[in-house]
PDB file of C-alpha atoms in Angstrom:
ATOM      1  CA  UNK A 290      -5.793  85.024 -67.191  1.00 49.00           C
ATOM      2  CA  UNK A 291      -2.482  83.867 -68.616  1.00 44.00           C
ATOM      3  CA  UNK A 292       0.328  83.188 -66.338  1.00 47.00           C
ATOM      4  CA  UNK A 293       3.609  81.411 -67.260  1.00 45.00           C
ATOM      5  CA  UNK A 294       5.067  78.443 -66.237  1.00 43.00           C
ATOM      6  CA  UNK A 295       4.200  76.254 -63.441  1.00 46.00           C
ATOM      7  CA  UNK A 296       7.593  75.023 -62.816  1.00 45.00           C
ATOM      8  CA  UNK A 297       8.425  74.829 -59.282  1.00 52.00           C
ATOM      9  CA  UNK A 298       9.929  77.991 -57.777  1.00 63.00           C
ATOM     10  CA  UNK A 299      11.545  79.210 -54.135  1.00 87.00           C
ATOM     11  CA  UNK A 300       9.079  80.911 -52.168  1.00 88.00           C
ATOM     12  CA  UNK A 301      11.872  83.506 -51.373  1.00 90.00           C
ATOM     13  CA  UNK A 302      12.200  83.784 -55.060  1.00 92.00           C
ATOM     14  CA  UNK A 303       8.607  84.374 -55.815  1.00 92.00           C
ATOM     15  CA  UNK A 304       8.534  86.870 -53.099  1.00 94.00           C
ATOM     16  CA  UNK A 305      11.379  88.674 -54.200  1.00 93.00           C
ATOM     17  CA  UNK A 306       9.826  88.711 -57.904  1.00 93.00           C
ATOM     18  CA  UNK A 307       6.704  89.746 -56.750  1.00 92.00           C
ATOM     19  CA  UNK A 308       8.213  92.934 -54.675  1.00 94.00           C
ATOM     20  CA  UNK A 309      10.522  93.640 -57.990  1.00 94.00           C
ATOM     21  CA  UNK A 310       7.448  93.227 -60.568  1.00 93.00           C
ATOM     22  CA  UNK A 311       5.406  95.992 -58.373  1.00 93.00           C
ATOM     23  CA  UNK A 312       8.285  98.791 -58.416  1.00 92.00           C
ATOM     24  CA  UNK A 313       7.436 100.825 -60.874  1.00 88.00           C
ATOM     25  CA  UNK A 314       3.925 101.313 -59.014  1.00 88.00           C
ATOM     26  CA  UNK A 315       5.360 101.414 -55.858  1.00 90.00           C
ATOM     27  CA  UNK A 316       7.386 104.683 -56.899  1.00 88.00           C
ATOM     28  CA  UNK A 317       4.413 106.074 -59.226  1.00 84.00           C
ATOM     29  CA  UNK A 318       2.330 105.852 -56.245  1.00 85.00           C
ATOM     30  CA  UNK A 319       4.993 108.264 -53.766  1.00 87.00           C
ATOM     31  CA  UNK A 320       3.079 111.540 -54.616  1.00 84.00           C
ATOM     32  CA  UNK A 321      -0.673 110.276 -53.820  1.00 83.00           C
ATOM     33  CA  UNK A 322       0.588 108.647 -50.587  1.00 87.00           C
ATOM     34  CA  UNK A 323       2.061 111.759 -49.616  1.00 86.00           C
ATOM     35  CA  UNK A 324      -1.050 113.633 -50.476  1.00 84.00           C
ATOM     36  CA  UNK A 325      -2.973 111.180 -48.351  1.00 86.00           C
ATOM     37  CA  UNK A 326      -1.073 111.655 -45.081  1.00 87.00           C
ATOM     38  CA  UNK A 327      -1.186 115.286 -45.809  1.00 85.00           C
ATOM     39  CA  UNK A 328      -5.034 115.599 -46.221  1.00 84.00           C
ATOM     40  CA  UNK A 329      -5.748 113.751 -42.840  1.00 87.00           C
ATOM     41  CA  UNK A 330      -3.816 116.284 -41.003  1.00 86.00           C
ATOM     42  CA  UNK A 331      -5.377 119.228 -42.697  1.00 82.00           C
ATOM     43  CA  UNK A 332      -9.079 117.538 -41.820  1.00 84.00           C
ATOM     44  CA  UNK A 333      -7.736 117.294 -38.240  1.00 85.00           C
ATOM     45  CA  UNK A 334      -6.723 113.526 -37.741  1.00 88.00           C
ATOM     46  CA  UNK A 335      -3.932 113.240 -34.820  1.00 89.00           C
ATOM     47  CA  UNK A 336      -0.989 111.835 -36.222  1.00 90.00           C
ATOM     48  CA  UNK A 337      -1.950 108.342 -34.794  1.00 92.00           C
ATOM     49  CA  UNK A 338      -4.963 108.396 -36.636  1.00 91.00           C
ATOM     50  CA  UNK A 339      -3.576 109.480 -39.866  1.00 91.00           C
ATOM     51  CA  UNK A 340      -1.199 106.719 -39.652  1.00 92.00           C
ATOM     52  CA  UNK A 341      -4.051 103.920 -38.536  1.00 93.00           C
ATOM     53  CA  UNK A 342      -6.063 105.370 -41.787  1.00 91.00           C
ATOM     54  CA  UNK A 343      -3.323 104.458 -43.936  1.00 91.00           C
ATOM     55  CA  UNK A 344      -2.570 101.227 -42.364  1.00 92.00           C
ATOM     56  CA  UNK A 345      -5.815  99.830 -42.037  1.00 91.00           C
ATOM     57  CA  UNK A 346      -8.118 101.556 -44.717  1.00 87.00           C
ATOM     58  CA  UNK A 347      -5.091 100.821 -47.020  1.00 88.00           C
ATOM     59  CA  UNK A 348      -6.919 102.127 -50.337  1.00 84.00           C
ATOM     60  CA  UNK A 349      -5.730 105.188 -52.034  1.00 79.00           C
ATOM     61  CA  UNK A 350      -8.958 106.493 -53.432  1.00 81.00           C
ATOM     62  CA  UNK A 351     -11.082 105.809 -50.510  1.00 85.00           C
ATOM     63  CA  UNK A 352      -9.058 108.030 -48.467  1.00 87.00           C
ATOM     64  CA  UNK A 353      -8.778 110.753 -50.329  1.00 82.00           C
ATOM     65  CA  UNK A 354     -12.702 110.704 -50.620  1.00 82.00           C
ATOM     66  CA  UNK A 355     -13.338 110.212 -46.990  1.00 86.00           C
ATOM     67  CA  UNK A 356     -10.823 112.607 -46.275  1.00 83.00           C
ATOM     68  CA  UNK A 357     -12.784 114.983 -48.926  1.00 80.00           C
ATOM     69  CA  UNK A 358     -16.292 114.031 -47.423  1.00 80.00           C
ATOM     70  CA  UNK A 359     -14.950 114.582 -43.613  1.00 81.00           C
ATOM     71  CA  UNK A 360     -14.075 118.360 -44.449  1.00 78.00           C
ATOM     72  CA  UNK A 361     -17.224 119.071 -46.476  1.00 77.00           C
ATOM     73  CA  UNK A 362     -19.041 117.833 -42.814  1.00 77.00           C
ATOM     74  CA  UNK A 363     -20.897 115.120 -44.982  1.00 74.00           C
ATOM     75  CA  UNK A 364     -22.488 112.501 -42.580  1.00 79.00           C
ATOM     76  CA  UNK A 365     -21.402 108.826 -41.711  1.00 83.00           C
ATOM     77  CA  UNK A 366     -24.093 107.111 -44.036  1.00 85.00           C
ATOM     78  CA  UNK A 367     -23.157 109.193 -47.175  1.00 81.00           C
ATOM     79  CA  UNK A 368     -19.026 108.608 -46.502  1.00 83.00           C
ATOM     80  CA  UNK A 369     -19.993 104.507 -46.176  1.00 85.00           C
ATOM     81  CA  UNK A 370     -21.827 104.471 -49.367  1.00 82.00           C
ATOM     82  CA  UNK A 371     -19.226 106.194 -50.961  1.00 79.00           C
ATOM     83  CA  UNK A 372     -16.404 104.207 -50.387  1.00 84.00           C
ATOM     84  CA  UNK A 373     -18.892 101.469 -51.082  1.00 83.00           C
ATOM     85  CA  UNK A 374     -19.113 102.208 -54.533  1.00 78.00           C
ATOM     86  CA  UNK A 375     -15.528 103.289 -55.208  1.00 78.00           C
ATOM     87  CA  UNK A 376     -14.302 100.212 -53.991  1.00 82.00           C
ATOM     88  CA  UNK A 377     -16.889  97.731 -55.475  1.00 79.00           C
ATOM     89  CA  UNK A 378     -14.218  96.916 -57.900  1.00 78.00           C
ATOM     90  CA  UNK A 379     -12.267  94.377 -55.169  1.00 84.00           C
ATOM     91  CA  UNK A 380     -15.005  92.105 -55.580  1.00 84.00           C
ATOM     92  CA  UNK A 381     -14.301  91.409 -59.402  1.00 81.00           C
ATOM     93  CA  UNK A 382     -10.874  91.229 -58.264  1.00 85.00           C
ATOM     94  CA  UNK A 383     -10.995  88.535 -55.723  1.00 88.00           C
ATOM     95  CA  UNK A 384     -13.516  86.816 -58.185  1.00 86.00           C
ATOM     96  CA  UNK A 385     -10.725  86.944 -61.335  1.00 86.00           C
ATOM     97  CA  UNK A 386      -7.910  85.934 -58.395  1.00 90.00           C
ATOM     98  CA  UNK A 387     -10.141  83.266 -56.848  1.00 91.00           C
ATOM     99  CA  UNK A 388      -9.006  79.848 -58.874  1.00 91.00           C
ATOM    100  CA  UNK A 389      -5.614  81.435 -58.011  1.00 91.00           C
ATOM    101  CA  UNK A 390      -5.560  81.387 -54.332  1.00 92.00           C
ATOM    102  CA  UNK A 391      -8.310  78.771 -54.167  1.00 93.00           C
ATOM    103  CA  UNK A 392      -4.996  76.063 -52.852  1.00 93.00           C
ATOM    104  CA  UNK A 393      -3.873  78.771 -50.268  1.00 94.00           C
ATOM    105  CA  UNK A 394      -4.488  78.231 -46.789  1.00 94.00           C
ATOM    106  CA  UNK A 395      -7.591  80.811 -45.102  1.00 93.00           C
ATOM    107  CA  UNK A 396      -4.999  82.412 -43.504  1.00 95.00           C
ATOM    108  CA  UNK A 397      -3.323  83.197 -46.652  1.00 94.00           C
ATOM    109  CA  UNK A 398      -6.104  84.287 -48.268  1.00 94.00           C
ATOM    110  CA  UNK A 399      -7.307  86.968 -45.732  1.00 94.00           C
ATOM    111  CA  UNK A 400      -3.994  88.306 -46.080  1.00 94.00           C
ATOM    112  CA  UNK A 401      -4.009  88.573 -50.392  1.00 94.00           C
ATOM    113  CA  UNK A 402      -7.579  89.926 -49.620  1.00 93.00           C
ATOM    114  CA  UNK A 403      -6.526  92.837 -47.673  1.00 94.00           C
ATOM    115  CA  UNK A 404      -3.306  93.461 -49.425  1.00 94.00           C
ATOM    116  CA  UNK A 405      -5.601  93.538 -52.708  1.00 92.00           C
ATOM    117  CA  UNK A 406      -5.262  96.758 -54.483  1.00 89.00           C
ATOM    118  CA  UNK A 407      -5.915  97.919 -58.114  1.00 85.00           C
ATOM    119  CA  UNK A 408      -1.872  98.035 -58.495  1.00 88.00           C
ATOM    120  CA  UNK A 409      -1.707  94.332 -56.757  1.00 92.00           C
ATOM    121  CA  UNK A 410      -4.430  93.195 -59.258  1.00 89.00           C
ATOM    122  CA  UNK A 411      -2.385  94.904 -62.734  1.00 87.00           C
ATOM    123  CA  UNK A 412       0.476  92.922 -61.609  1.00 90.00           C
ATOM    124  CA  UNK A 413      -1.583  89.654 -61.149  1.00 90.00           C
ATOM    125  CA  UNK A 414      -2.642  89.789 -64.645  1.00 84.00           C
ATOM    126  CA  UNK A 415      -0.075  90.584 -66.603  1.00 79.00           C
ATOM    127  CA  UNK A 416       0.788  87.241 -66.543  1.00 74.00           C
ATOM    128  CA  UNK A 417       4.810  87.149 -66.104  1.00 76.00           C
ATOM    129  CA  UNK A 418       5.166  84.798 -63.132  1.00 79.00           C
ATOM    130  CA  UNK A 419       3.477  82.340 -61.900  1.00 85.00           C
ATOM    131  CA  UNK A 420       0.575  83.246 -58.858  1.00 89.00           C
ATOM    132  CA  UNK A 421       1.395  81.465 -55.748  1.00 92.00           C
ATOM    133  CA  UNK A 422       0.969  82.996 -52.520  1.00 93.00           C
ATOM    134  CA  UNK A 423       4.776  84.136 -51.820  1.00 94.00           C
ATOM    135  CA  UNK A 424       4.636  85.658 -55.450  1.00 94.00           C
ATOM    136  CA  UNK A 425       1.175  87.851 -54.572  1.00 94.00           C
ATOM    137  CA  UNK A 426       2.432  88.497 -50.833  1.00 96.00           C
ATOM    138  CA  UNK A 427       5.589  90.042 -51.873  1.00 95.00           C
ATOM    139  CA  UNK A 428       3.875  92.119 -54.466  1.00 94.00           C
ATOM    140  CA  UNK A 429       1.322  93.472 -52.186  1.00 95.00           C
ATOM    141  CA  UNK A 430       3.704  94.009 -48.541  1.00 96.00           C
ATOM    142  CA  UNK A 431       6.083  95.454 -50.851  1.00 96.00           C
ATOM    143  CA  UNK A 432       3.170  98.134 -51.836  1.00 95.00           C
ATOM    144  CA  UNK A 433       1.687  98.046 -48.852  1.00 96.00           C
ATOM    145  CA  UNK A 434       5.121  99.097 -46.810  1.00 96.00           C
ATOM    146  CA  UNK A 435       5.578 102.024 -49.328  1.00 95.00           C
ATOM    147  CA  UNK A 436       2.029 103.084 -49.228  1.00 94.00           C
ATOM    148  CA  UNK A 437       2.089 103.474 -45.328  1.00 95.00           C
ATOM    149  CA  UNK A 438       5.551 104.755 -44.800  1.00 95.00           C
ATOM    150  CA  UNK A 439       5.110 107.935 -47.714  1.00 93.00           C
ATOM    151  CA  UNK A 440       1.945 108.323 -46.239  1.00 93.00           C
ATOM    152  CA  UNK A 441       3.628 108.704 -42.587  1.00 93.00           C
ATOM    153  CA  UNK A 442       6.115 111.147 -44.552  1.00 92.00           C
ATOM    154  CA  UNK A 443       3.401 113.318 -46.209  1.00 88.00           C
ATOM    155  CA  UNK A 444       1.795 113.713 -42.372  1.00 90.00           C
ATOM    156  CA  UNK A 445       5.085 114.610 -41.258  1.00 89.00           C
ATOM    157  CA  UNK A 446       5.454 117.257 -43.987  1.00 85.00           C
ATOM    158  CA  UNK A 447       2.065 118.182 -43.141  1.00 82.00           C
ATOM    159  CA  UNK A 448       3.144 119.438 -39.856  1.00 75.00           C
ATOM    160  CA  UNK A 449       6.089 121.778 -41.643  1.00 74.00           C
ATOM    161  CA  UNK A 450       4.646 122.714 -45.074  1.00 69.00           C
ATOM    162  CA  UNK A 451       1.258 124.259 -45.057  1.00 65.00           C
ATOM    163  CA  UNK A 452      -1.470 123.424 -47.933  1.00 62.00           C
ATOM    164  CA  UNK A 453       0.897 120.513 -49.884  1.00 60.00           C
ATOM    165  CA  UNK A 454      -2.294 120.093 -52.313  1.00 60.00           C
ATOM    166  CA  UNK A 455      -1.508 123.069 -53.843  1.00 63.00           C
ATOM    167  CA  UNK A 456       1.656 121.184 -55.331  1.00 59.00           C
ATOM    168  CA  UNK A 457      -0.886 119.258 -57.425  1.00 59.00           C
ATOM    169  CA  UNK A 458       0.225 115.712 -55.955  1.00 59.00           C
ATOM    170  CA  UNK A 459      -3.711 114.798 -56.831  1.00 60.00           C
ATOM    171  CA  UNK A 460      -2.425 114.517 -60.282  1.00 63.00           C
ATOM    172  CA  UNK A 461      -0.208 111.286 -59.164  1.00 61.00           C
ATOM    173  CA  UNK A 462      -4.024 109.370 -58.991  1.00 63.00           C
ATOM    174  CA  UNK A 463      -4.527 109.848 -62.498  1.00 65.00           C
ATOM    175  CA  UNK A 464      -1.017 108.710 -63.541  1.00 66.00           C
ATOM    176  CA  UNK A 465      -1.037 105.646 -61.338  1.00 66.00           C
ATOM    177  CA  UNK A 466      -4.217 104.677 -62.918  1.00 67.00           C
ATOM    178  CA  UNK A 467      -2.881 105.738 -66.630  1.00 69.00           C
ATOM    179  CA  UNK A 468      -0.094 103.370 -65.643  1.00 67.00           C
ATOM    180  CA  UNK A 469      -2.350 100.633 -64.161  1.00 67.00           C
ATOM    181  CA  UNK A 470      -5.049 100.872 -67.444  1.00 71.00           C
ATOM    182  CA  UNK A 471      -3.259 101.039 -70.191  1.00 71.00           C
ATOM    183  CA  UNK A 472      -1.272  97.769 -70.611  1.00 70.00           C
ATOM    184  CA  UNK A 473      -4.661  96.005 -69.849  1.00 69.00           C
ATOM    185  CA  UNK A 474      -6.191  97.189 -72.900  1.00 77.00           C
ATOM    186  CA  UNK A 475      -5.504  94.420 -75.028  1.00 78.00           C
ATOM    187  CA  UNK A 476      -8.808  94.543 -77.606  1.00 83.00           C
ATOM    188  CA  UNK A 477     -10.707  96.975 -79.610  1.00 86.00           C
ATOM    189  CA  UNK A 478     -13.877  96.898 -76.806  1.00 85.00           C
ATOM    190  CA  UNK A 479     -11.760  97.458 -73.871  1.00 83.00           C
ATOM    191  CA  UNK A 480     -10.339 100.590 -75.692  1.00 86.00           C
ATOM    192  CA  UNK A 481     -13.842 101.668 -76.697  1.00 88.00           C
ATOM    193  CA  UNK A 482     -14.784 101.178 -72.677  1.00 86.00           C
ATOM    194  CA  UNK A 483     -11.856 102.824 -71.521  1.00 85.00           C
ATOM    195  CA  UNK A 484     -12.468 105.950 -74.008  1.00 89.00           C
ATOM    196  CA  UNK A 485     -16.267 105.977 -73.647  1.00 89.00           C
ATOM    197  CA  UNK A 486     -15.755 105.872 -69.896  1.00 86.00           C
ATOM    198  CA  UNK A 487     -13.092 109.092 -70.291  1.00 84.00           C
ATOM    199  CA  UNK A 488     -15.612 110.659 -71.998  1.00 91.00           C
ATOM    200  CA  UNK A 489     -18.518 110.264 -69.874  1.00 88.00           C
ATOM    201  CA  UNK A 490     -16.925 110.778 -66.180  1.00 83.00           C
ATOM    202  CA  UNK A 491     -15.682 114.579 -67.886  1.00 88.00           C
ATOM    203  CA  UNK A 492     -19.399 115.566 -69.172  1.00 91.00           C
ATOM    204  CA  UNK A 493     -21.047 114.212 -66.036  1.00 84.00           C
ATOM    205  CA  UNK A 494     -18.472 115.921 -64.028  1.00 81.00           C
ATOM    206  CA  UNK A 495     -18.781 118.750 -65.222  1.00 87.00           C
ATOM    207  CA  UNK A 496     -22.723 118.841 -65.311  1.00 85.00           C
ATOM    208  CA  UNK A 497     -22.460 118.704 -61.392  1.00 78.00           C
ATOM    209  CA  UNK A 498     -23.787 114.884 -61.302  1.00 78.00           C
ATOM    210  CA  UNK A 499     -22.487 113.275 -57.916  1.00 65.00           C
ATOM    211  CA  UNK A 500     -20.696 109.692 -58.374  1.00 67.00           C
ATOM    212  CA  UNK A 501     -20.246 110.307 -61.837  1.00 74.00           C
ATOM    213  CA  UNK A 502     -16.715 108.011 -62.028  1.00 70.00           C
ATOM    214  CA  UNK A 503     -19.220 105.138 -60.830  1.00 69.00           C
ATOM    215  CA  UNK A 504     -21.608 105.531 -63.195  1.00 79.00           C
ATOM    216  CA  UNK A 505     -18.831 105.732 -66.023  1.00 80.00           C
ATOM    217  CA  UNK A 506     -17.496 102.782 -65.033  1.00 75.00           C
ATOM    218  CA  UNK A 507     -20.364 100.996 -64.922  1.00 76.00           C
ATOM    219  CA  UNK A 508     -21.370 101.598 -68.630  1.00 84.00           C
ATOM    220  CA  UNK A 509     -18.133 101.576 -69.663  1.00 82.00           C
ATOM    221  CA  UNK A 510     -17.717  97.897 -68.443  1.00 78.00           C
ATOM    222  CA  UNK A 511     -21.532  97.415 -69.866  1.00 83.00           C
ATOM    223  CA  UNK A 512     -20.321  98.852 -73.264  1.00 84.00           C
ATOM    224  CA  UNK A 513     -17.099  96.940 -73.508  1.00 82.00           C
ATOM    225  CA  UNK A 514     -18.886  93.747 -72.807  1.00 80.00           C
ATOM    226  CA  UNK A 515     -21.327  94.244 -75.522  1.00 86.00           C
ATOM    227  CA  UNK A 516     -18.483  95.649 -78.156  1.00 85.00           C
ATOM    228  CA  UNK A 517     -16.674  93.005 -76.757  1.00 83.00           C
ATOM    229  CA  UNK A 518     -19.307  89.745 -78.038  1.00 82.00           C
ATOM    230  CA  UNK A 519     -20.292  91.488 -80.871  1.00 81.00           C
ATOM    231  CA  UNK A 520     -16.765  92.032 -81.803  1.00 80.00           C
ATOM    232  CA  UNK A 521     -15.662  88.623 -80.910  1.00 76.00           C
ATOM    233  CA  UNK A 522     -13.289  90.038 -78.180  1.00 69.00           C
ATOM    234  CA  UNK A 523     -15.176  88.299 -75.707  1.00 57.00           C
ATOM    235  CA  UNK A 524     -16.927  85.059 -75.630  1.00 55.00           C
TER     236      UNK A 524
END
């Protein structure tokens, strides 16, 4: 991971930069959040626990799945796997962060940890500013505060407007993501990962086969390492 210069900067500076640099994901993310609170009312969460969902689960796609599993009456075990596998990703992202926030106190690192999302990890590696702590914390609170507060908006709506999924907010997921993936593809085998895995979650999809984005992903990132050494993308 690149980052730029280590001169010395103000904490309140980095902070700042950090909320400022995760913006344009903080607005691109409005419609899912909104869908979120609005799903745990319609699977009959009080408003106090559609609010705790938001502000402890804190992970877009999880909710929406456990959300999804609760009203098909799908069990405990099968909702924990689930969200297992869907978030699985964290742990390459706290491994890629790790030399990053290997100086910050245990404290601080709990708090990057749960603040961690895929948005919080784009912005970490696009390498404009320099990762210290008040740099990543401002990034992620900054999220984190929008993330919670539409949500508490779309359970609010939920109350007045009846059914909000039919507005299509769902389609916000795939243009956060679009907006999240694409400026990361900076070689020929992460494009031919990113299309294969396209590819494959639509055919499996459509064949019925449960968890297919997991298993696209999977091969995808098997693919794209193999394109990647043969290629010469990766060493």
């Amino acid at each position: 991971m690149t980052t730029t210069t280590d001169l010395p900067a103000s904490p309140l500076k980095d902070f700042l930069t950090g909320a400022l640099h995760m913006t344009p994901l903080n607005l691109a993310v409005v419609p899912w959040a909104i869908l979120a609170g609005s799903m745990a009312v319609d699977s009959g969460l009080t408003f106090a626990q559609s609010v705790a969902m938001s502000a402890m689960v804190f992970a877009g796609a999880a909710q929406l799945v456990t959300l999804g599993l609760l009203n098909s009456g799908a069990g405990v075990i099968t909702i924990i796997v689930s969200v297992f596998f869907i978030t699985s990703q964290h742990l390459l992202y706290g491994l890629t962060l790790r030399p990053h926030v290997r100086p910050f106190s245990p404290l601080q690192r709990a708090g990057i940890g749960f603040l961690l999302t895929d948005e919080l990890f784009a912005v970490s590696v696009a390498g404009r500013q320099r990762l210290s702590f008040a740099y990543l914390f401002g990034a992620g609170l900054s999220f984190y505060l929008v993330w919670v507060l539409v949500s508490i908006l779309g359970i609010v709506l939920a109350h007045s407007i009846s059914d909000l999924s039919r507005l299509r907010l769902d389609f916000s997921v795939v243009a956060t993501l679009l907006a999240i993936v694409v400026p990361l593809i900076k070689s020929k085998s992460a494009l031919a990962g990113a299309l294969f895995s396209f590819v494959v979650t639509i055919i499996l999809t459509r064949a019925g086969i449960q968890g297919s984005a997991v298993i696209a992903g999977v091969s995808a990132m098997l693919l794209a390492v193999l394109l990647g050494r043969k290629w010469g993308d990766v060493k």
